[in-house]
Structures are given as structure tokens and as C-alpha cells.
Short mmCIF file of C-alpha atoms in Angstrom, two decimals:
data_model
loop_
_atom_site.label_atom_id
_atom_site.label_comp_id
_atom_site.label_asym_id
_atom_site.label_seq_id
_atom_site.Cartn_x
_atom_site.Cartn_y
_atom_site.Cartn_z
CA MET J 1 16.07 18.37 8.18
CA ILE J 2 16.05 17.91 4.36
CA ARG J 3 12.49 18.42 3.24
CA SER J 4 12.85 18.19 -0.56
CA LEU J 5 12.21 14.64 -1.78
CA TYR J 6 14.37 15.39 -4.86
CA THR J 7 17.36 16.25 -2.64
CA ARG J 8 16.78 13.18 -0.46
CA VAL J 9 16.72 10.83 -3.49
CA VAL J 10 19.91 12.37 -4.94
CA LEU J 11 21.74 12.26 -1.63
CA ILE J 12 20.64 8.67 -1.01
CA PHE J 13 22.00 7.80 -4.45
CA LEU J 14 25.35 9.53 -3.80
CA VAL J 15 25.74 8.04 -0.36
CA SER J 16 24.80 4.60 -1.65
CA VAL J 17 27.24 4.70 -4.56
CA ILE J 18 30.17 6.33 -2.73
CA GLY J 19 29.68 4.39 0.47
CA GLY J 20 29.11 1.12 -1.36
CA THR J 21 32.22 1.67 -3.47
CA LEU J 22 34.42 2.54 -0.50
CA LEU J 23 33.03 -0.32 1.57
CA SER J 24 33.61 -2.78 -1.27
CA PHE J 25 37.17 -1.50 -1.74
CA PHE J 26 38.05 -1.90 1.93
CA ILE J 27 36.40 -5.29 2.29
CA SER J 28 38.07 -6.69 -0.86
CA THR J 29 41.41 -5.19 0.19
CA TRP J 30 41.08 -6.78 3.66
CA LEU J 31 40.04 -10.14 2.23
CA PHE J 32 42.82 -10.29 -0.33
CA LYS J 33 45.49 -8.37 1.55
CA GLU J 34 48.02 -11.15 1.61
CA LYS J 35 47.54 -11.98 -2.07
CA LEU J 36 47.81 -8.33 -3.04
CA HIS J 37 50.99 -7.89 -0.94
CA GLU J 38 52.47 -10.96 -2.48
CA ASN J 39 51.54 -10.08 -6.06
CA MET J 40 52.78 -6.48 -5.74
CA GLN J 41 56.13 -7.33 -4.18
CA LEU J 42 57.01 -10.18 -6.56
CA PRO J 43 58.04 -7.98 -9.48
CA LEU J 44 60.25 -5.94 -7.15
CA LEU J 45 61.88 -9.09 -5.78
CA TYR J 46 62.47 -10.64 -9.19
CA PHE J 47 64.05 -7.44 -10.51
CA GLY J 48 66.33 -7.30 -7.46
CA GLN J 49 67.41 -10.90 -7.90
CA ASP J 50 68.19 -10.21 -11.57
CA VAL J 51 70.34 -7.24 -10.68
CA ALA J 52 72.17 -9.29 -8.01
CA ARG J 53 72.97 -12.08 -10.61
CA VAL J 54 74.31 -9.48 -13.01
CA TYR J 55 76.80 -8.26 -10.33
CA GLU J 56 77.67 -11.75 -9.32
CA THR J 57 78.24 -12.84 -12.92
CA LEU J 58 79.99 -9.78 -14.62
CA PRO J 59 82.99 -7.82 -13.52
CA LEU J 60 82.06 -4.81 -11.39
CA LYS J 61 82.52 -2.16 -14.07
CA GLU J 62 80.65 -4.12 -16.74
CA ALA J 63 77.93 -4.84 -14.26
CA ASP J 64 77.61 -1.10 -13.32
CA LYS J 65 77.43 -0.18 -17.00
CA PHE J 66 74.84 -2.91 -17.71
CA VAL J 67 72.64 -1.94 -14.76
CA SER J 68 72.81 1.79 -15.50
CA GLU J 69 71.45 1.13 -19.00
CA MET J 70 68.56 -1.12 -17.94
CA SER J 71 65.11 0.08 -19.16
CA GLN J 72 63.56 -1.01 -15.81
CA LEU J 73 65.23 2.04 -14.19
CA HIS J 74 62.20 4.06 -15.45
CA SER J 75 60.19 2.16 -12.82
CA TYR J 76 62.72 1.39 -10.12
CA HIS J 77 65.39 3.36 -8.28
CA ILE J 78 68.54 1.43 -7.08
CA ARG J 79 71.01 2.27 -4.36
CA ILE J 80 74.05 0.03 -3.76
CA TYR J 81 75.91 0.38 -0.45
CA ASP J 82 79.39 -0.89 0.34
CA GLU J 83 80.63 -1.92 3.77
CA THR J 84 81.77 1.65 4.59
CA GLY J 85 78.25 3.04 4.05
CA GLN J 86 79.01 4.75 0.79
CA PHE J 87 76.43 4.18 -1.98
CA GLN J 88 75.89 4.61 -5.67
CA SER J 89 72.42 5.22 -7.14
CA TYR J 90 70.99 4.17 -10.52
CA GLY J 91 67.88 5.50 -12.27
CA SER J 92 66.15 8.84 -12.35
CA LEU J 93 63.82 9.78 -9.49
CA ASN J 94 61.46 11.83 -11.64
CA GLY J 95 60.56 14.05 -8.70
CA HIS J 96 60.15 11.04 -6.42
CA THR J 97 61.46 11.38 -2.90
CA PRO J 98 63.49 8.27 -2.05
CA ALA J 99 62.86 6.31 1.05
CA ALA J 100 65.30 6.79 3.88
CA VAL J 101 67.74 3.93 4.41
CA THR J 102 69.14 3.55 7.92
CA THR J 103 72.53 2.26 8.98
CA GLU J 104 70.83 -0.60 10.78
CA GLN J 105 69.07 -1.66 7.55
CA VAL J 106 72.38 -1.59 5.65
CA ARG J 107 74.02 -3.68 8.33
CA GLN J 108 71.16 -6.22 8.25
CA VAL J 109 71.42 -6.59 4.46
CA LEU J 110 75.15 -6.90 4.53
CA ALA J 111 74.66 -9.65 7.09
CA GLY J 112 72.65 -11.56 4.57
CA GLU J 113 69.05 -10.61 5.57
CA VAL J 114 66.38 -9.57 3.14
CA VAL J 115 64.75 -6.31 4.32
CA HIS J 116 61.17 -5.31 3.38
CA VAL J 117 59.97 -1.81 4.21
CA ASN J 118 56.20 -1.43 3.88
CA ARG J 119 55.03 2.17 4.36
CA THR J 120 51.52 1.82 2.86
CA GLY J 121 50.54 -1.38 4.60
CA LEU J 122 49.78 -3.02 1.29
CA ALA J 123 52.91 -3.40 -0.81
CA THR J 124 56.73 -3.35 -0.27
CA THR J 125 58.04 0.16 -0.91
CA LEU J 126 61.71 -0.66 -0.19
CA LEU J 127 63.50 -3.96 -0.71
CA GLY J 128 67.01 -4.69 0.57
CA LEU J 129 69.15 -7.58 -0.89
CA SER J 130 72.80 -8.53 -0.58
CA PHE J 131 75.09 -9.79 -3.31
CA SER J 132 78.78 -10.59 -3.64
CA THR J 133 81.30 -8.96 -5.98
CA GLU J 134 85.02 -9.12 -6.46
CA THR J 135 85.37 -6.16 -4.11
CA GLY J 136 83.23 -7.61 -1.38
CA THR J 137 79.62 -7.83 -0.26
CA LYS J 138 77.18 -5.12 -1.31
CA ALA J 139 73.83 -4.06 0.08
CA MET J 140 71.31 -3.19 -2.68
CA PHE J 141 68.10 -1.21 -1.94
CA ILE J 142 65.48 -1.07 -4.62
CA GLU J 143 62.24 0.98 -4.49
CA PRO J 144 59.57 1.49 -7.10
CA ILE J 145 58.97 4.97 -8.37
CA ASP J 146 55.84 6.45 -10.05
CA LEU J 147 55.69 6.04 -13.73
CA PRO J 148 55.42 9.26 -15.76
CA SER J 149 51.83 8.24 -16.62
CA ALA J 150 50.87 7.46 -13.03
CA ALA J 151 49.82 11.03 -12.26
CA PHE J 152 47.79 11.10 -15.44
CA ILE J 153 46.14 7.82 -14.53
CA THR J 154 45.30 9.06 -11.03
CA LYS J 155 43.90 12.27 -12.47
CA TRP J 156 41.86 10.27 -14.99
CA ILE J 157 40.41 8.07 -12.23
CA TRP J 158 39.40 11.08 -10.14
CA ASN J 159 37.86 12.86 -13.13
CA PHE J 160 35.99 9.73 -14.15
CA THR J 161 34.63 9.33 -10.62
CA ILE J 162 33.46 12.93 -10.47
CA TYR J 163 31.88 12.88 -13.88
CA SER J 164 30.23 9.56 -13.17
CA LEU J 165 28.76 10.82 -9.92
CA THR J 166 27.62 14.10 -11.61
CA ALA J 167 25.97 12.27 -14.46
CA GLY J 168 24.40 9.77 -12.13
CA SER J 169 23.07 12.57 -9.98
CA LEU J 170 21.48 14.31 -12.96
CA VAL J 171 19.89 11.01 -14.07
CA ILE J 172 18.60 10.21 -10.61
CA LEU J 173 17.29 13.78 -10.31
CA GLY J 174 15.34 13.34 -13.53
CA ALA J 175 14.10 10.00 -12.29
CA ALA J 176 13.18 11.60 -9.00
CA ILE J 177 11.13 14.31 -10.76
CA PHE J 178 9.40 11.54 -12.73
CA LEU J 179 8.66 9.56 -9.58
CA VAL J 180 7.86 12.47 -7.24
CA LYS J 181 5.53 14.44 -9.51
CA PRO J 182 2.67 11.92 -9.16
CA ILE J 183 3.16 11.96 -5.41
CA GLN J 184 2.88 15.73 -5.37
CA LYS J 185 -0.32 15.45 -7.33
CA LEU J 186 -1.62 12.91 -4.78
CA THR J 187 -0.66 15.26 -1.97
CA LYS J 188 -2.54 18.21 -3.51
CA ALA J 189 -5.51 15.99 -4.20
CA THR J 190 -5.49 14.73 -0.59
CA LYS J 191 -5.58 18.36 0.67
CA ARG J 192 -8.54 19.14 -1.60
CA ILE J 193 -10.41 16.01 -0.38
CA ALA J 194 -9.65 17.06 3.24
CA GLY J 195 -11.27 20.35 2.39
CA GLY J 196 -14.41 18.64 1.12
CA ASP J 197 -13.74 18.82 -2.59
CA PHE J 198 -14.12 15.34 -4.05
CA ASP J 199 -14.11 16.40 -7.71
CA VAL J 200 -10.44 15.42 -8.20
CA LYS J 201 -8.85 14.19 -11.45
CA LEU J 202 -5.22 13.11 -11.22
CA ASN J 203 -4.53 12.28 -14.89
CA ILE J 204 -1.49 10.13 -13.98
CA LYS J 205 -0.62 7.97 -16.98
CA GLN J 206 2.23 6.04 -15.38
CA LYS J 207 2.06 2.27 -15.08
CA GLY J 208 3.35 0.01 -12.35
CA GLU J 209 2.99 0.76 -8.62
CA LEU J 210 2.46 4.54 -9.02
CA GLY J 211 -0.18 3.98 -11.68
CA THR J 212 -1.98 1.47 -9.54
CA LEU J 213 -1.77 3.86 -6.57
CA ALA J 214 -3.22 6.67 -8.66
CA ARG J 215 -6.10 4.52 -9.94
CA SER J 216 -6.85 3.29 -6.43
CA PHE J 217 -6.80 6.87 -5.18
CA GLU J 218 -9.26 7.90 -7.89
CA ASP J 219 -11.49 4.92 -7.01
CA MET J 220 -11.35 5.94 -3.37
CA THR J 221 -12.23 9.53 -4.28
CA HIS J 222 -15.21 8.32 -6.26
CA ASP J 223 -16.38 6.18 -3.34
CA LEU J 224 -15.90 9.08 -0.93
CA GLN J 225 -17.92 11.33 -3.24
CA GLN J 226 -20.71 8.83 -3.26
CA LEU J 227 -20.44 8.40 0.50
CA GLU J 228 -20.60 12.13 1.04
CA GLN J 229 -23.65 12.41 -1.18
CA MET J 230 -25.26 9.50 0.76
CA ARG J 231 -24.44 11.35 3.99
CA ARG J 232 -26.06 14.58 2.76
CA ASP J 233 -29.11 12.70 1.54
CA PHE J 234 -29.33 10.85 4.82
CA VAL J 235 -29.09 14.05 6.88
CA SER J 236 -31.64 15.71 4.61
CA ASN J 237 -34.03 12.70 4.82
CA VAL J 238 -33.69 12.37 8.60
CA SER J 239 -34.37 16.07 8.99
CA HIS J 240 -37.36 15.88 6.74
CA GLU J 241 -38.83 12.73 8.31
CA ILE J 242 -38.37 14.11 11.84
CA GLN J 243 -39.60 17.64 11.01
CA SER J 244 -43.02 16.33 9.85
CA PRO J 245 -44.09 14.53 13.02
CA LEU J 246 -42.51 17.24 15.22
CA THR J 247 -44.58 19.88 13.39
CA SER J 248 -47.76 17.89 13.86
CA ILE J 249 -46.99 17.27 17.57
CA SER J 250 -46.13 20.91 18.14
CA GLY J 251 -49.19 22.19 16.32
CA TYR J 252 -51.76 19.90 17.93
CA ALA J 253 -50.15 20.39 21.42
CA MET J 254 -50.65 24.14 21.04
CA ALA J 255 -54.26 23.53 19.92
CA LEU J 256 -54.85 21.54 23.15
CA LYS J 257 -54.16 24.69 25.13
CA LYS J 258 -57.43 26.20 23.99
CA VAL J 259 -59.85 26.43 26.85
CA ASN J 260 -63.11 25.99 24.94
CA LEU J 261 -61.95 22.96 22.92
CA ALA J 262 -64.54 20.24 22.51
CA GLU J 263 -63.79 16.90 24.18
CA SER J 264 -64.05 15.08 20.87
CA GLU J 265 -61.55 17.45 19.26
CA ARG J 266 -59.23 17.14 22.27
CA SER J 267 -59.31 13.32 21.98
CA ARG J 268 -58.64 13.47 18.26
CA TYR J 269 -55.67 15.83 18.72
CA LEU J 270 -54.22 13.52 21.39
CA ASP J 271 -54.60 10.51 19.10
CA ILE J 272 -52.67 12.36 16.38
CA ILE J 273 -49.90 13.34 18.84
CA ILE J 274 -49.67 9.73 20.10
CA ALA J 275 -49.57 8.40 16.47
CA GLU J 276 -46.86 10.89 15.43
CA ALA J 277 -44.81 10.10 18.58
CA ASP J 278 -45.17 6.38 17.82
CA ARG J 279 -44.01 7.09 14.21
CA MET J 280 -40.93 8.88 15.46
CA SER J 281 -40.22 6.04 17.91
CA LYS J 282 -40.47 3.43 15.12
CA MET J 283 -38.26 5.50 12.87
CA SER J 284 -35.64 5.78 15.69
CA ASP J 285 -35.79 2.07 16.22
CA SER J 286 -35.34 1.45 12.49
CA LEU J 287 -32.36 3.77 12.34
CA LEU J 288 -30.66 2.06 15.30
CA LYS J 289 -31.35 -1.40 13.84
CA LEU J 290 -29.99 -0.43 10.43
CA SER J 291 -26.85 1.11 11.95
CA LEU J 292 -26.26 -2.07 13.93
CA LEU J 293 -26.74 -4.24 10.87
CA GLU J 294 -24.23 -2.14 8.85
CA SER J 295 -21.65 -2.19 11.61
CA GLN J 296 -18.99 -4.87 11.97
CA SER J 297 -20.32 -5.73 15.43
CA GLN J 298 -23.46 -7.48 14.13
CA GLN J 299 -23.03 -11.22 14.62
CA LEU J 300 -25.42 -13.77 13.18
CA ARG J 301 -26.91 -16.22 15.67
CA LEU J 302 -27.21 -19.22 13.42
CA ASP J 303 -29.83 -21.93 13.98
CA THR J 304 -31.21 -24.67 11.76
CA PHE J 305 -35.00 -24.34 11.23
CA GLY J 306 -37.77 -24.81 8.71
CA LEU J 307 -38.04 -21.76 6.46
CA ASP J 308 -41.56 -22.73 5.28
CA GLU J 309 -42.78 -22.92 8.92
CA GLN J 310 -41.25 -19.55 9.69
CA ILE J 311 -43.05 -17.82 6.82
CA ARG J 312 -46.37 -19.35 8.02
CA ARG J 313 -45.77 -18.04 11.54
CA VAL J 314 -45.06 -14.52 10.26
CA ILE J 315 -48.35 -14.57 8.23
CA VAL J 316 -50.24 -15.60 11.33
CA ALA J 317 -48.48 -13.01 13.49
CA ILE J 318 -49.57 -10.10 11.18
CA GLN J 319 -53.11 -11.44 10.64
CA PRO J 320 -54.80 -8.19 11.86
CA GLN J 321 -53.17 -6.35 8.97
CA TRP J 322 -54.59 -8.57 6.23
CA SER J 323 -57.79 -10.01 7.72
CA ALA J 324 -59.30 -6.50 8.25
CA ARG J 325 -58.96 -5.86 4.48
CA ASN J 326 -60.06 -9.38 3.44
CA ILE J 327 -56.70 -10.17 1.78
CA ARG J 328 -55.99 -13.82 1.19
CA PHE J 329 -52.71 -15.74 0.79
CA GLU J 330 -51.95 -18.51 -1.69
CA LEU J 331 -48.98 -20.54 -0.40
CA ASP J 332 -46.74 -23.00 -2.24
CA LEU J 333 -44.18 -23.71 0.41
CA LYS J 334 -41.85 -26.68 0.03
CA THR J 335 -40.30 -28.06 3.19
CA VAL J 336 -36.89 -26.41 3.38
CA GLN J 337 -34.37 -26.46 6.19
CA VAL J 338 -31.89 -23.50 6.45
CA LYS J 339 -29.11 -22.46 8.79
CA ALA J 340 -29.60 -18.80 9.51
CA ASP J 341 -30.48 -16.11 12.11
CA TYR J 342 -34.14 -16.80 12.93
CA ASP J 343 -35.05 -13.39 14.32
CA LEU J 344 -33.38 -11.47 11.49
CA LEU J 345 -35.03 -13.54 8.73
CA SER J 346 -38.36 -13.18 10.56
CA GLN J 347 -37.89 -9.39 10.21
CA VAL J 348 -37.30 -9.83 6.44
CA TRP J 349 -40.62 -11.65 5.88
CA THR J 350 -42.48 -9.27 8.16
CA ASN J 351 -41.19 -6.23 6.23
CA ILE J 352 -41.79 -7.67 2.73
CA ILE J 353 -45.18 -9.22 3.39
CA GLY J 354 -46.24 -6.11 5.33
CA ASN J 355 -45.39 -3.96 2.26
CA SER J 356 -47.36 -6.32 0.05
CA ILE J 357 -50.39 -5.98 2.32
CA LYS J 358 -50.00 -2.19 2.57
CA PHE J 359 -49.93 -1.64 -1.20
CA SER J 360 -52.50 -4.24 -2.14
CA LYS J 361 -56.22 -3.59 -2.78
CA ASN J 362 -58.88 -4.96 -0.49
CA ASP J 363 -60.08 -8.49 -1.34
CA SER J 364 -56.88 -9.24 -3.28
CA VAL J 365 -54.55 -12.25 -3.14
CA ILE J 366 -50.80 -12.41 -2.19
CA HIS J 367 -48.85 -15.41 -3.59
CA ILE J 368 -45.92 -16.82 -1.70
CA SER J 369 -43.83 -19.71 -2.96
CA LEU J 370 -40.72 -21.47 -1.61
CA MET J 371 -38.42 -23.63 -3.71
CA GLN J 372 -35.05 -25.27 -3.15
CA ASP J 373 -32.11 -26.41 -5.34
CA ALA J 374 -28.78 -27.98 -4.37
CA LYS J 375 -27.39 -24.86 -2.68
CA ASN J 376 -30.08 -22.24 -2.30
CA ALA J 377 -33.65 -21.62 -1.17
CA THR J 378 -35.67 -19.11 -3.17
CA VAL J 379 -38.79 -17.28 -1.89
CA HIS J 380 -41.18 -15.41 -4.20
CA ILE J 381 -43.68 -12.94 -2.69
CA SER J 382 -46.07 -11.50 -5.25
CA ASP J 383 -48.96 -9.04 -4.90
CA THR J 384 -51.32 -7.26 -7.30
CA GLY J 385 -50.92 -3.81 -5.74
CA ILE J 386 -49.97 -0.39 -7.11
CA GLY J 387 -46.59 -1.55 -8.41
CA ILE J 388 -43.27 0.25 -8.66
CA SER J 389 -41.90 2.20 -11.60
CA LEU J 390 -38.75 1.02 -13.35
CA GLU J 391 -36.90 4.12 -12.20
CA ASP J 392 -37.87 3.62 -8.57
CA GLN J 393 -36.91 -0.05 -8.62
CA GLN J 394 -33.25 1.02 -8.74
CA ARG J 395 -33.62 2.86 -5.40
CA ILE J 396 -36.14 1.07 -3.25
CA PHE J 397 -33.44 -0.47 -1.05
CA GLU J 398 -32.03 2.93 -0.14
CA ARG J 399 -32.83 4.22 3.30
CA PHE J 400 -35.76 6.70 3.49
CA PHE J 401 -36.60 6.16 -0.15
CA LYS J 402 -40.37 5.89 -0.77
CA ALA J 403 -41.60 4.70 -4.11
CA ASP J 404 -45.15 5.96 -3.28
CA ARG J 405 -44.33 9.65 -3.01
CA SER J 406 -47.75 10.65 -4.36
CA HIS J 407 -49.39 8.36 -1.75
CA SER J 408 -47.11 9.10 1.20
CA ARG J 409 -49.96 10.43 3.39
CA LYS J 410 -52.13 7.38 2.58
CA TYR J 411 -49.53 4.64 3.09
CA GLY J 412 -47.06 6.25 5.59
CA GLY J 413 -43.87 4.40 6.62
CA SER J 414 -40.33 5.56 7.24
CA GLY J 415 -38.80 4.22 4.01
CA MET J 416 -36.26 2.09 5.85
CA GLY J 417 -37.99 -1.29 5.87
CA LEU J 418 -36.47 -2.53 2.60
CA ALA J 419 -33.01 -1.05 3.49
CA ILE J 420 -33.09 -3.25 6.62
CA VAL J 421 -34.23 -6.26 4.49
CA LYS J 422 -31.37 -5.72 2.05
CA GLN J 423 -28.77 -5.54 4.84
CA ILE J 424 -30.05 -8.70 6.59
CA ILE J 425 -29.98 -10.70 3.37
CA SER J 426 -26.52 -9.40 2.59
CA LEU J 427 -25.39 -10.55 6.05
CA HIS J 428 -26.65 -14.03 5.15
CA GLN J 429 -24.73 -13.77 1.81
CA GLY J 430 -28.00 -13.99 -0.07
CA ASP J 431 -29.63 -11.85 -2.79
CA ILE J 432 -32.90 -9.92 -3.21
CA ARG J 433 -34.43 -8.78 -6.55
CA VAL J 434 -37.65 -7.07 -7.50
CA GLU J 435 -39.88 -7.21 -10.56
CA SER J 436 -42.77 -4.79 -10.84
CA GLU J 437 -45.09 -2.91 -13.16
CA LEU J 438 -47.13 0.11 -12.24
CA GLY J 439 -50.74 -0.84 -11.55
CA LYS J 440 -50.13 -4.57 -11.90
CA GLY J 441 -48.22 -5.47 -8.73
CA THR J 442 -44.80 -6.43 -7.42
CA THR J 443 -42.76 -9.62 -6.91
CA PHE J 444 -39.85 -9.85 -4.49
CA MET J 445 -37.40 -12.74 -5.02
CA VAL J 446 -35.22 -13.64 -2.07
CA THR J 447 -32.38 -16.18 -2.53
CA LEU J 448 -30.64 -17.61 0.57
CA PRO J 449 -27.93 -20.27 0.89
CA ILE J 450 -29.13 -23.39 2.59
CA THR J 451 -26.12 -23.17 4.88
CA THR J 452 -24.89 -19.63 5.54
CA PRO J 453 -21.12 -19.52 5.13
CA THR J 454 -19.08 -18.36 8.09
CA PRO J 455 -18.37 -14.59 7.71
CA THR J 456 -14.72 -13.74 7.01
CA GLY J 457 -12.67 -10.72 7.97
#
């Protein structure tokens, strides 16, 4: 098997050119065979008729002298047979081997027939004609002979073909190097990526399809690099988030083995173990939910319902969270009908409002408004809590990211609530933004289409 792409390209070129040339030659010869035969035998026939008229017009000796001096004898060889089978030839053979003339052919010509001998299948190579003289009927056989320049022309054609193919091969080899070099770079880069090295620079300056392929490959490499970093961060975050409750559970479980442990301490340790186990369970549920939302298998169950009524129901459902801290709500909810997945959107409001409650001070107020234009519904949820720094605002929708790192023990949470919110809103082809200032509070702005377009792809 030929492995070199250069060799394949050159061989394909040669096979294409030679094969195409030969195929075209044979097809055109087959299609125009009759015309070629006719056109190639006409000069021979006309010359033979001219010679016959010379003999029929002039006395025999004068005719012999005239014919022997004809300039056409450089291209034709003539043999004239009498009735006894004797012949006289005219013209130089120039190394040409004359065609054999049989007794039967002489007899046929003397009988008045015109004999055509075709040895090549394309043109007449021997023509037999009869004519009358004062000494009786003669049989004349004429055949074309190679011109002195024919060998040179044949040699020139062969040399031209060889040089043409050689030059073409060199050109196509250079073109192959130009075309294959970027592919070789892509191959090496692919091997590096397969080995985990995503820091690949191709530096391919070509335009067209190869340039587009190279740029797409570099974009893919950049995306893979980001994906790999996200994977590492995800593994690191999961390990960290799981390790903390596992350490607590393990430590307090070992403490429970003490024989002289007070009942109050035992109860407190059990409460901590239960709380940490519950935290791990919730984190596991969030991971599964986020994975499902990010997969192609998640299908929206669309219903038409009042968005304002849904938000009110969510506030009522989480009343224990805000009533215990004397937090109030100020609502400005217009009546808005949307077509969306009821359960998923309920999760959105639960997560956002739950965060607002968690990070708000006691006795504070949370403002929620709902507006509508021709195409979209927009929900604003504002609190006066601890706020989010400008740097953290760029990352709050990443899984496991916690903007309150200095207050993690106080506020808890898995850091996946807003990642779930972002994914649900994206499934509805909506948008979520955040505006916040440290110490002054946070506003989440959710925009949803009134009618969710049917997902494509």
C-alpha cells in the first residue's frame, strides 16, 4: 500500500492524465473511424487516379518517364504489374518494407476491381487500381511510405509527452507539498491533543478550505482547552465539596463511639451528621439535575400559565424561610401569560428568591416586579443584602462557584443553584443578568419569551 500522500497525488495525476488522454484518443478514434478512414484514403485514391490517367493519355514510355519523375514518389511507392505477373516499381522505399502483393490481388485488379488493403484498421495501406495502355491492361498498387521527417515527428511527440508528464509531475509534487504540509501539521497537533496537550498553535496562513479547516481546528482546540479546565475545576470542586461533609460525618461518628459521652452531646453530633448527610444528598440531586438539563435528552413540557401567579405561589411555598427573619416582599406583578415548563420555571424562582432571602438582613424588603412587552416577559428580583463584587458577577452562574467565600460557613449552599437557573432559562431561550454592588444588594433580571420557540436540532 502506498502510504505517502505526495506519491499518491503524483500517481493520481499521472494516471489521470495518461488514462484520460488514451481514453479520449480511443473514444474519438472510434466515433470518427469512418471519417478518418475516408479522409486518410482519399489522397491515396486521387494520386492513383492521376497516375492511371497519365498512362491512359500518354504513350507508355513517356508515361513511365513522367511518373518516375513525379515529386509525390517521396511519399508513395508504385508497383505496376502486367498480365504475366511481372512488375516495375517507382519511387524510393527509404528503408520502408513494401506490403506483399498476392497473385489473387493482381488478378482482381486486372479484372477491374479496386483493392483496398487495410493493415492498421484505420487507413488504407495498399491500393490496387487498373488502367489500360497500348500494350494491355495493367494492375497498379500504390502504398504510402513514411516521410523522412516522420521519424523525427514521432520522436518529437514522444519527447514532448515525456517532458510534459515530468514537468507536470514536478508541479503537482510542489502543489502536493503545499497542500499536504498543513495536513501534516494538523496530524501532529491531533496527536498532541490526544496526549492531553491543548496548547497548540498551527500558524497556517493559507486561505480557502485549508485555512478555514486550520482556523476551525484552532477554535476547537481552544474550546477543548476550556472544557478540560472546566473538567478539572469540576472534579476539584466536587472533591472539595464532598470531602467537607464526609470529614464532618466521619469525625462526629467516631466521637459517638465514646462511652461516657453526654446525651446532649450525642444528640448534637447526630444532628450534625444528619445535616451533613442531607447536604450531600442535596448536592447529589443538584448535580443530577444539572447534568440532565445540560444533556440533549431534556425535553420541555410546555404549558400556558400565569407567570405572576406562579411567582406568588413560590413566595408562599417558601414562607418559613422569610417569615422567621421578618423579611417582607413588595410585589409589582402584571398579569402575564407565558408558554413554558411550569416545574422548571418554578425551580428558577425558588432558587433566585431563596438566594435573596439567604443574603438579606433581617427585617429587610425584597422587591419583585413583572413586566411585559410585545415578545418578552421580564422579572426583576431585588434585595438589599450583602451584594456581589464585580469580579464575582462574571462567574456566579458557574457550577460550585460561591460569591460569599468569606461567609461560606454562615450561608452554606452547594454553589449550583444559579448554574441550574442559567441552564433552565437557556432551555427556554431566555436570558438572565445580574446587577450588584457590595453592601448594597443585588438585582436579578430574567427575560423570557412569551411563547417559547420549539427547540431545533
